[in-house]
mmCIF file of C-alpha atoms and ligand atoms in Angstrom:
data_model
loop_
_atom_site.group_PDB
_atom_site.id
_atom_site.type_symbol
_atom_site.label_atom_id
_atom_site.label_comp_id
_atom_site.label_asym_id
_atom_site.label_seq_id
_atom_site.Cartn_x
_atom_site.Cartn_y
_atom_site.Cartn_z
ATOM 1 C CA UNK A 1 0.009 -0.013 0.029
ATOM 2 C CA UNK A 2 1.281 3.330 -1.038
ATOM 3 C CA UNK A 3 -0.527 5.882 0.696
ATOM 4 C CA UNK A 4 -1.111 4.707 4.058
ATOM 5 C CA UNK A 5 -2.799 8.146 5.424
ATOM 6 C CA UNK A 6 -6.333 6.545 5.345
ATOM 7 C CA UNK A 7 -5.344 3.487 7.352
ATOM 8 C CA UNK A 8 -3.656 5.745 9.914
ATOM 9 C CA UNK A 9 -6.928 7.884 10.178
ATOM 10 C CA UNK A 10 -8.967 4.663 10.554
ATOM 11 C CA UNK A 11 -6.677 3.284 13.301
ATOM 12 C CA UNK A 12 -6.786 6.736 15.128
ATOM 13 C CA UNK A 13 -10.445 6.948 14.911
ATOM 14 C CA UNK A 14 -10.501 3.521 16.657
ATOM 15 C CA UNK A 15 -8.081 5.071 19.254
ATOM 16 C CA UNK A 16 -5.310 2.315 18.400
ATOM 17 C CA UNK A 17 -2.325 4.706 18.524
ATOM 18 C CA UNK A 18 0.415 1.969 19.121
ATOM 19 C CA UNK A 19 -0.978 0.414 16.087
ATOM 20 C CA UNK A 20 -0.314 3.464 14.094
ATOM 21 C CA UNK A 21 3.172 4.008 15.394
ATOM 22 C CA UNK A 22 4.172 0.178 14.869
ATOM 23 C CA UNK A 23 2.437 -1.440 12.096
ATOM 24 C CA UNK A 24 4.987 -0.508 9.374
ATOM 25 C CA UNK A 25 7.950 -1.694 11.424
ATOM 26 C CA UNK A 26 6.456 -4.727 12.540
ATOM 27 C CA UNK A 27 5.238 -5.631 8.950
ATOM 28 C CA UNK A 28 8.747 -5.336 7.770
ATOM 29 C CA UNK A 29 9.809 -7.491 10.548
ATOM 30 C CA UNK A 30 7.019 -10.038 9.821
ATOM 31 C CA UNK A 31 7.979 -10.264 6.303
ATOM 32 C CA UNK A 32 11.776 -10.950 6.918
ATOM 33 C CA UNK A 33 10.911 -13.537 9.634
ATOM 34 C CA UNK A 34 8.014 -15.070 7.604
ATOM 35 C CA UNK A 35 5.658 -14.648 10.682
ATOM 36 C CA UNK A 36 2.291 -14.926 8.869
ATOM 37 C CA UNK A 37 -0.605 -12.631 9.244
ATOM 38 C CA UNK A 38 -1.978 -13.737 12.449
ATOM 39 C CA UNK A 39 1.397 -13.578 14.356
ATOM 40 C CA UNK A 40 1.875 -10.141 12.824
ATOM 41 C CA UNK A 41 -1.703 -9.114 14.164
ATOM 42 C CA UNK A 42 -0.976 -10.857 17.464
ATOM 43 C CA UNK A 43 2.016 -8.966 18.090
ATOM 44 C CA UNK A 44 0.577 -5.619 17.239
ATOM 45 C CA UNK A 45 -2.433 -6.216 19.411
ATOM 46 C CA UNK A 46 -0.134 -7.168 22.258
ATOM 47 C CA UNK A 47 1.842 -3.999 21.938
ATOM 48 C CA UNK A 48 -1.342 -2.009 21.966
ATOM 49 C CA UNK A 49 -2.440 -3.631 25.052
ATOM 50 C CA UNK A 50 0.784 -3.303 27.016
ATOM 51 C CA UNK A 51 1.197 0.409 25.949
ATOM 52 C CA UNK A 52 -2.327 1.080 27.100
ATOM 53 C CA UNK A 53 -1.852 -0.551 30.498
ATOM 54 C CA UNK A 54 1.406 1.505 30.903
ATOM 55 C CA UNK A 55 -0.424 4.805 30.264
ATOM 56 C CA UNK A 56 -3.162 3.710 32.450
ATOM 57 C CA UNK A 57 -0.837 3.115 35.437
ATOM 58 C CA UNK A 58 1.163 6.258 34.664
ATOM 59 C CA UNK A 59 -2.244 8.313 34.577
ATOM 60 C CA UNK A 60 -3.101 6.527 37.966
ATOM 61 C CA UNK A 61 0.165 7.452 39.757
ATOM 62 C CA UNK A 62 -0.015 10.757 38.400
ATOM 63 C CA UNK A 63 -3.608 11.426 39.747
ATOM 64 C CA UNK A 64 -2.659 9.866 43.122
ATOM 65 C CA UNK A 65 -0.448 12.874 43.847
ATOM 66 C CA UNK A 66 2.033 10.626 45.672
ATOM 67 C CA UNK A 67 5.266 12.269 47.446
ATOM 68 C CA UNK A 68 7.999 11.248 44.934
ATOM 69 C CA UNK A 69 10.579 8.680 45.062
ATOM 70 C CA UNK A 70 9.015 6.572 47.855
ATOM 71 C CA UNK A 71 9.078 2.870 46.562
ATOM 72 C CA UNK A 72 8.621 -0.347 48.365
ATOM 73 C CA UNK A 73 12.087 -1.563 47.047
ATOM 74 C CA UNK A 74 13.441 1.497 48.805
ATOM 75 C CA UNK A 75 11.987 0.662 52.024
ATOM 76 C CA UNK A 76 14.208 -1.042 54.323
ATOM 77 C CA UNK A 77 12.337 -3.781 56.182
ATOM 78 C CA UNK A 78 15.093 -4.656 58.672
ATOM 79 C CA UNK A 79 14.376 -1.617 60.859
ATOM 80 C CA UNK A 80 10.620 -2.564 61.182
ATOM 81 C CA UNK A 81 10.480 -5.886 62.964
ATOM 82 C CA UNK A 82 6.855 -5.808 63.309
ATOM 83 C CA UNK A 83 6.407 -5.855 59.377
ATOM 84 C CA UNK A 84 7.316 -9.033 57.644
ATOM 85 C CA UNK A 85 8.049 -9.442 53.800
ATOM 86 C CA UNK A 86 4.912 -11.509 53.426
ATOM 87 C CA UNK A 87 2.626 -9.021 55.245
ATOM 88 C CA UNK A 88 4.154 -6.135 53.116
ATOM 89 C CA UNK A 89 3.504 -8.242 49.867
ATOM 90 C CA UNK A 90 0.071 -8.831 51.018
ATOM 91 C CA UNK A 91 -0.656 -5.349 51.728
ATOM 92 C CA UNK A 92 0.819 -4.456 48.431
ATOM 93 C CA UNK A 93 -1.776 -6.445 46.560
ATOM 94 C CA UNK A 94 -4.582 -4.170 47.748
ATOM 95 C CA UNK A 95 -7.239 -6.817 48.490
ATOM 96 C CA UNK A 96 -8.344 -4.786 51.516
ATOM 97 C CA UNK A 97 -9.681 -2.220 48.980
ATOM 98 C CA UNK A 98 -12.431 -4.639 47.761
ATOM 99 C CA UNK A 99 -13.487 -5.051 51.236
ATOM 100 C CA UNK A 100 -13.568 -1.129 51.832
ATOM 101 C CA UNK A 101 -11.162 -1.790 54.892
ATOM 102 C CA UNK A 102 -8.737 0.689 56.262
ATOM 103 C CA UNK A 103 -5.063 0.844 57.069
ATOM 104 C CA UNK A 104 -3.877 2.930 60.159
ATOM 105 C CA UNK A 105 -0.183 3.479 60.292
ATOM 106 C CA UNK A 106 1.168 4.690 63.677
ATOM 107 C CA UNK A 107 4.548 5.782 64.609
ATOM 108 C CA UNK A 108 6.838 8.404 65.793
ATOM 109 C CA UNK A 109 8.160 11.171 63.441
ATOM 110 C CA UNK A 110 10.578 9.667 61.120
ATOM 111 C CA UNK A 111 9.347 6.268 61.515
ATOM 112 C CA UNK A 112 8.603 5.964 57.828
ATOM 113 C CA UNK A 113 4.839 6.244 57.864
ATOM 114 C CA UNK A 114 4.829 8.653 54.699
ATOM 115 C CA UNK A 115 7.145 6.560 52.795
ATOM 116 C CA UNK A 116 5.391 3.129 53.697
ATOM 117 C CA UNK A 117 1.979 4.572 52.933
ATOM 118 C CA UNK A 118 2.979 6.237 49.481
ATOM 119 C CA UNK A 119 5.208 3.141 48.509
ATOM 120 C CA UNK A 120 2.046 0.827 49.129
ATOM 121 C CA UNK A 121 -0.275 3.270 47.338
ATOM 122 C CA UNK A 122 2.088 3.261 44.340
ATOM 123 C CA UNK A 123 1.658 -0.591 44.334
ATOM 124 C CA UNK A 124 -2.086 -0.049 44.211
ATOM 125 C CA UNK A 125 -1.902 2.094 41.082
ATOM 126 C CA UNK A 126 0.270 -0.425 39.460
ATOM 127 C CA UNK A 127 -2.436 -2.922 40.078
ATOM 128 C CA UNK A 128 -4.898 -0.531 38.672
ATOM 129 C CA UNK A 129 -6.399 1.121 41.673
ATOM 130 C CA UNK A 130 -7.576 4.631 41.870
ATOM 131 C CA UNK A 131 -5.781 6.259 44.693
ATOM 132 C CA UNK A 132 -5.363 9.711 46.090
ATOM 133 C CA UNK A 133 -2.763 11.001 48.687
ATOM 134 C CA UNK A 134 -3.191 14.212 50.662
ATOM 135 C CA UNK A 135 -1.810 15.421 53.902
ATOM 136 C CA UNK A 136 -4.550 16.020 56.594
ATOM 137 C CA UNK A 137 -3.730 19.715 56.618
ATOM 138 C CA UNK A 138 -4.157 20.328 53.105
ATOM 139 C CA UNK A 139 -7.333 17.894 52.903
ATOM 140 C CA UNK A 140 -9.054 19.622 55.618
ATOM 141 C CA UNK A 141 -8.417 22.927 54.067
ATOM 142 C CA UNK A 142 -9.968 21.961 50.973
ATOM 143 C CA UNK A 143 -12.802 20.471 52.711
ATOM 144 C CA UNK A 144 -13.463 23.655 54.782
ATOM 145 C CA UNK A 145 -13.414 25.699 51.528
ATOM 146 C CA UNK A 146 -15.725 23.429 49.775
ATOM 147 C CA UNK A 147 -18.172 23.663 52.803
ATOM 148 C CA UNK A 148 -17.997 27.443 52.676
ATOM 149 C CA UNK A 149 -18.918 27.430 49.040
ATOM 150 C CA UNK A 150 -21.781 24.810 49.624
ATOM 151 C CA UNK A 151 -20.004 22.136 47.628
ATOM 152 C CA UNK A 152 -18.773 19.860 50.345
ATOM 153 C CA UNK A 153 -21.066 17.057 49.177
ATOM 154 C CA UNK A 154 -19.659 17.647 45.773
ATOM 155 C CA UNK A 155 -16.026 17.136 46.901
ATOM 156 C CA UNK A 156 -16.796 14.194 48.979
ATOM 157 C CA UNK A 157 -18.328 12.654 45.613
ATOM 158 C CA UNK A 158 -15.322 13.282 43.677
ATOM 159 C CA UNK A 159 -13.115 11.900 46.525
ATOM 160 C CA UNK A 160 -15.443 9.044 46.231
ATOM 161 C CA UNK A 161 -14.053 8.150 42.915
ATOM 162 C CA UNK A 162 -10.802 7.006 44.571
ATOM 163 C CA UNK A 163 -10.750 3.504 46.047
ATOM 164 C CA UNK A 164 -8.302 4.581 48.706
ATOM 165 C CA UNK A 165 -7.940 7.950 50.282
ATOM 166 C CA UNK A 166 -4.586 8.431 51.980
ATOM 167 C CA UNK A 167 -4.779 11.027 54.781
ATOM 168 C CA UNK A 168 -1.130 11.559 55.917
ATOM 169 C CA UNK A 169 -0.314 12.896 59.337
ATOM 170 C CA UNK A 170 -3.837 13.202 60.746
ATOM 171 C CA UNK A 171 -2.553 14.268 64.192
ATOM 172 C CA UNK A 172 -0.100 17.143 62.855
ATOM 173 C CA UNK A 173 -2.424 20.255 63.264
ATOM 174 C CA UNK A 174 -4.286 21.434 66.072
ATOM 175 C CA UNK A 175 -7.850 21.643 64.172
ATOM 176 C CA UNK A 176 -10.501 23.916 65.115
ATOM 177 C CA UNK A 177 -14.066 22.612 65.524
ATOM 178 C CA UNK A 178 -15.183 23.407 62.117
ATOM 179 C CA UNK A 179 -12.165 21.599 60.543
ATOM 180 C CA UNK A 180 -12.821 18.639 62.812
ATOM 181 C CA UNK A 181 -16.479 18.601 61.593
ATOM 182 C CA UNK A 182 -15.534 18.422 58.150
ATOM 183 C CA UNK A 183 -13.004 15.546 58.516
ATOM 184 C CA UNK A 184 -15.533 13.679 60.681
ATOM 185 C CA UNK A 185 -18.249 13.947 57.811
ATOM 186 C CA UNK A 186 -15.419 12.739 55.131
ATOM 187 C CA UNK A 187 -14.805 9.687 57.279
ATOM 188 C CA UNK A 188 -18.425 8.778 58.169
ATOM 189 C CA UNK A 189 -19.203 9.074 54.426
ATOM 190 C CA UNK A 190 -16.512 6.698 53.424
ATOM 191 C CA UNK A 191 -17.274 4.242 56.331
ATOM 192 C CA UNK A 192 -17.998 0.687 54.494
ATOM 193 C CA UNK A 193 -18.094 2.335 51.208
ATOM 194 C CA UNK A 194 -14.418 3.212 50.317
ATOM 195 C CA UNK A 195 -10.883 2.602 51.937
ATOM 196 C CA UNK A 196 -9.000 5.239 53.916
ATOM 197 C CA UNK A 197 -5.258 4.966 54.681
ATOM 198 C CA UNK A 198 -4.398 7.093 57.850
ATOM 199 C CA UNK A 199 -0.902 7.888 59.335
ATOM 200 C CA UNK A 200 -0.525 9.285 62.590
ATOM 201 C CA UNK A 201 1.984 10.298 65.368
ATOM 202 C CA UNK A 202 -0.567 10.151 68.151
ATOM 203 C CA UNK A 203 -2.007 6.915 69.666
ATOM 204 C CA UNK A 204 -5.716 6.724 69.641
ATOM 205 C CA UNK A 205 -5.794 7.709 73.354
ATOM 206 C CA UNK A 206 -4.481 11.050 72.204
ATOM 207 C CA UNK A 207 -6.975 11.495 69.500
ATOM 208 C CA UNK A 208 -8.893 13.712 71.605
ATOM 209 C CA UNK A 209 -6.684 16.291 70.586
ATOM 210 C CA UNK A 210 -7.905 15.947 66.956
ATOM 211 C CA UNK A 211 -11.553 15.441 67.180
ATOM 212 C CA UNK A 212 -11.878 17.583 70.437
ATOM 213 C CA UNK A 213 -14.858 16.056 72.229
ATOM 214 C CA UNK A 214 -14.811 12.400 73.440
ATOM 215 C CA UNK A 215 -18.148 11.423 71.579
ATOM 216 C CA UNK A 216 -16.765 12.535 68.096
ATOM 217 C CA UNK A 217 -13.408 11.040 68.653
ATOM 218 C CA UNK A 218 -15.161 7.752 69.788
ATOM 219 C CA UNK A 219 -17.226 7.726 66.671
ATOM 220 C CA UNK A 220 -14.346 8.498 64.552
ATOM 221 C CA UNK A 221 -12.248 5.784 65.967
ATOM 222 C CA UNK A 222 -14.830 3.136 65.854
ATOM 223 C CA UNK A 223 -15.449 3.843 62.333
ATOM 224 C CA UNK A 224 -11.878 3.672 61.203
ATOM 225 C CA UNK A 225 -10.939 0.463 63.245
ATOM 226 C CA UNK A 226 -14.049 -1.531 62.699
ATOM 227 C CA UNK A 227 -12.494 -3.064 59.381
ATOM 228 C CA UNK A 228 -8.788 -2.126 59.698
ATOM 229 C CA UNK A 229 -5.416 -3.151 59.458
ATOM 230 C CA UNK A 230 -3.052 -1.341 62.032
ATOM 231 C CA UNK A 231 0.695 -0.941 61.673
ATOM 232 C CA UNK A 232 3.013 0.400 64.056
ATOM 233 C CA UNK A 233 6.420 1.750 63.110
ATOM 234 C CA UNK A 234 8.252 2.555 66.412
ATOM 235 C CA UNK A 235 11.889 3.382 65.481
ATOM 236 C CA UNK A 236 12.762 6.668 63.774
ATOM 237 C CA UNK A 237 14.570 5.681 60.585
ATOM 238 C CA UNK A 238 15.599 9.236 60.241
ATOM 239 C CA UNK A 239 17.433 9.038 63.608
ATOM 240 C CA UNK A 240 18.744 5.651 63.120
ATOM 241 C CA UNK A 241 20.295 6.894 59.677
ATOM 242 C CA UNK A 242 21.802 9.796 61.521
ATOM 243 C CA UNK A 243 23.343 7.805 64.220
ATOM 244 C CA UNK A 244 24.749 5.523 61.651
ATOM 245 C CA UNK A 245 26.293 8.300 59.736
ATOM 246 C CA UNK A 246 27.876 9.735 62.956
ATOM 247 C CA UNK A 247 29.277 6.381 63.869
ATOM 248 C CA UNK A 248 30.808 5.789 60.389
ATOM 249 C CA UNK A 249 32.368 9.392 60.373
ATOM 250 C CA UNK A 250 33.677 8.836 64.080
ATOM 251 C CA UNK A 251 35.244 5.478 62.619
ATOM 252 C CA UNK A 252 36.997 7.198 59.779
ATOM 253 C CA UNK A 253 38.808 9.676 62.215
ATOM 254 C CA UNK A 254 42.277 8.714 63.005
ATOM 255 C CA UNK A 255 42.618 8.101 66.842
ATOM 256 C CA UNK A 256 43.920 10.903 68.993
ATOM 257 C CA UNK A 257 46.796 10.427 71.193
HETATM 258 P P1 ADP B 1 7.116 9.774 58.966
HETATM 259 O O1 ADP B 1 6.087 10.062 57.963
HETATM 260 O O2 ADP B 1 6.959 8.728 59.795
HETATM 261 O O3 ADP B 1 7.551 11.059 59.864
HETATM 262 P P2 ADP B 1 8.823 9.585 56.620
HETATM 263 O O4 ADP B 1 8.333 8.344 56.044
HETATM 264 O O5 ADP B 1 8.782 10.933 56.013
HETATM 265 O O6 ADP B 1 8.543 9.538 58.268
HETATM 266 O O7 ADP B 1 10.476 9.077 56.676
HETATM 267 C C1 ADP B 1 11.416 10.073 57.056
HETATM 268 C C2 ADP B 1 12.738 9.764 56.104
HETATM 269 O O8 ADP B 1 13.399 8.253 56.334
HETATM 270 C C3 ADP B 1 12.189 9.749 54.618
HETATM 271 O O9 ADP B 1 13.139 10.087 53.752
HETATM 272 C C4 ADP B 1 11.962 8.218 54.272
HETATM 273 O O10 ADP B 1 12.251 7.967 52.985
HETATM 274 C C5 ADP B 1 13.017 7.565 55.073
HETATM 275 N N1 ADP B 1 12.621 6.143 55.748
HETATM 276 C C6 ADP B 1 11.792 5.998 56.774
HETATM 277 N N2 ADP B 1 11.669 4.750 57.036
HETATM 278 C C7 ADP B 1 12.336 4.077 55.877
HETATM 279 C C8 ADP B 1 12.754 2.955 55.740
HETATM 280 N N3 ADP B 1 12.190 1.566 56.517
HETATM 281 N N4 ADP B 1 13.387 2.527 54.511
HETATM 282 C C9 ADP B 1 13.991 3.343 53.977
HETATM 283 N N5 ADP B 1 13.756 4.718 53.996
HETATM 284 C C10 ADP B 1 13.020 5.129 55.113
HETATM 285 MG MG1 MG B 2 5.133 11.644 57.444
#
């Protein structure tokens, strides 16, 4: 075929962009290797499917707004004796999302909560899940603005599109009553409908400082833990790394006499 413009246009109208970029090269190869029509078509279709899958995952990861560079491969498990590789792998599969269950990650600052949550979320995206990451501080501000503009419901519906919502550092800022209320509404709306992943420096007994009155605190905790996996990271990775660096530096120094 001399003029392939029409074929290109037809393929594009079917959204087969990978066909468009590959069919000529693949045809040459198929001819040389005597692959036959069916194998040629199979190879083209296979490439189209993998390309689509790659683009979809890329889109999911971009939409998730995850902190950069936090992967599961880069997460050192030796520092976290409560987390086995098997457990981590199971969490990475993301099956809890189908049951609308939650994950709560506790630990002191620097323990790796944000890293772990983001790395897991990345894995879920790779498995085709729609995920969204936000710090609690920013999320609460967004919710508050939405409430003031009478579109809180709309925003909650929009967040509903995400199968797992990561709320990082729920205990970081001192909330006022209005902020607590919108956060509570969001959690209540997602209860048993969508998953939530929360990280916190504060243990439950200190959550009064987040939700202010004991009733709301109790109601929030009850909903979150009803179907939840709780992970506790207790050593500060940041501090351990700093100690390691200090020790290495000291060992480099020649002994003083
Ligand atoms: P947290 O959210 O608990 O305060 P972060 O996840 O921000 O802690 O971790 C602090 C820093 O230490 C980050 O740069 C993170 O990538 C790194 N870090 C923490 N835990 C680990 C770990 N187990 N393996 C590798 N890096 C880690
Ligand atoms: Mg953090």
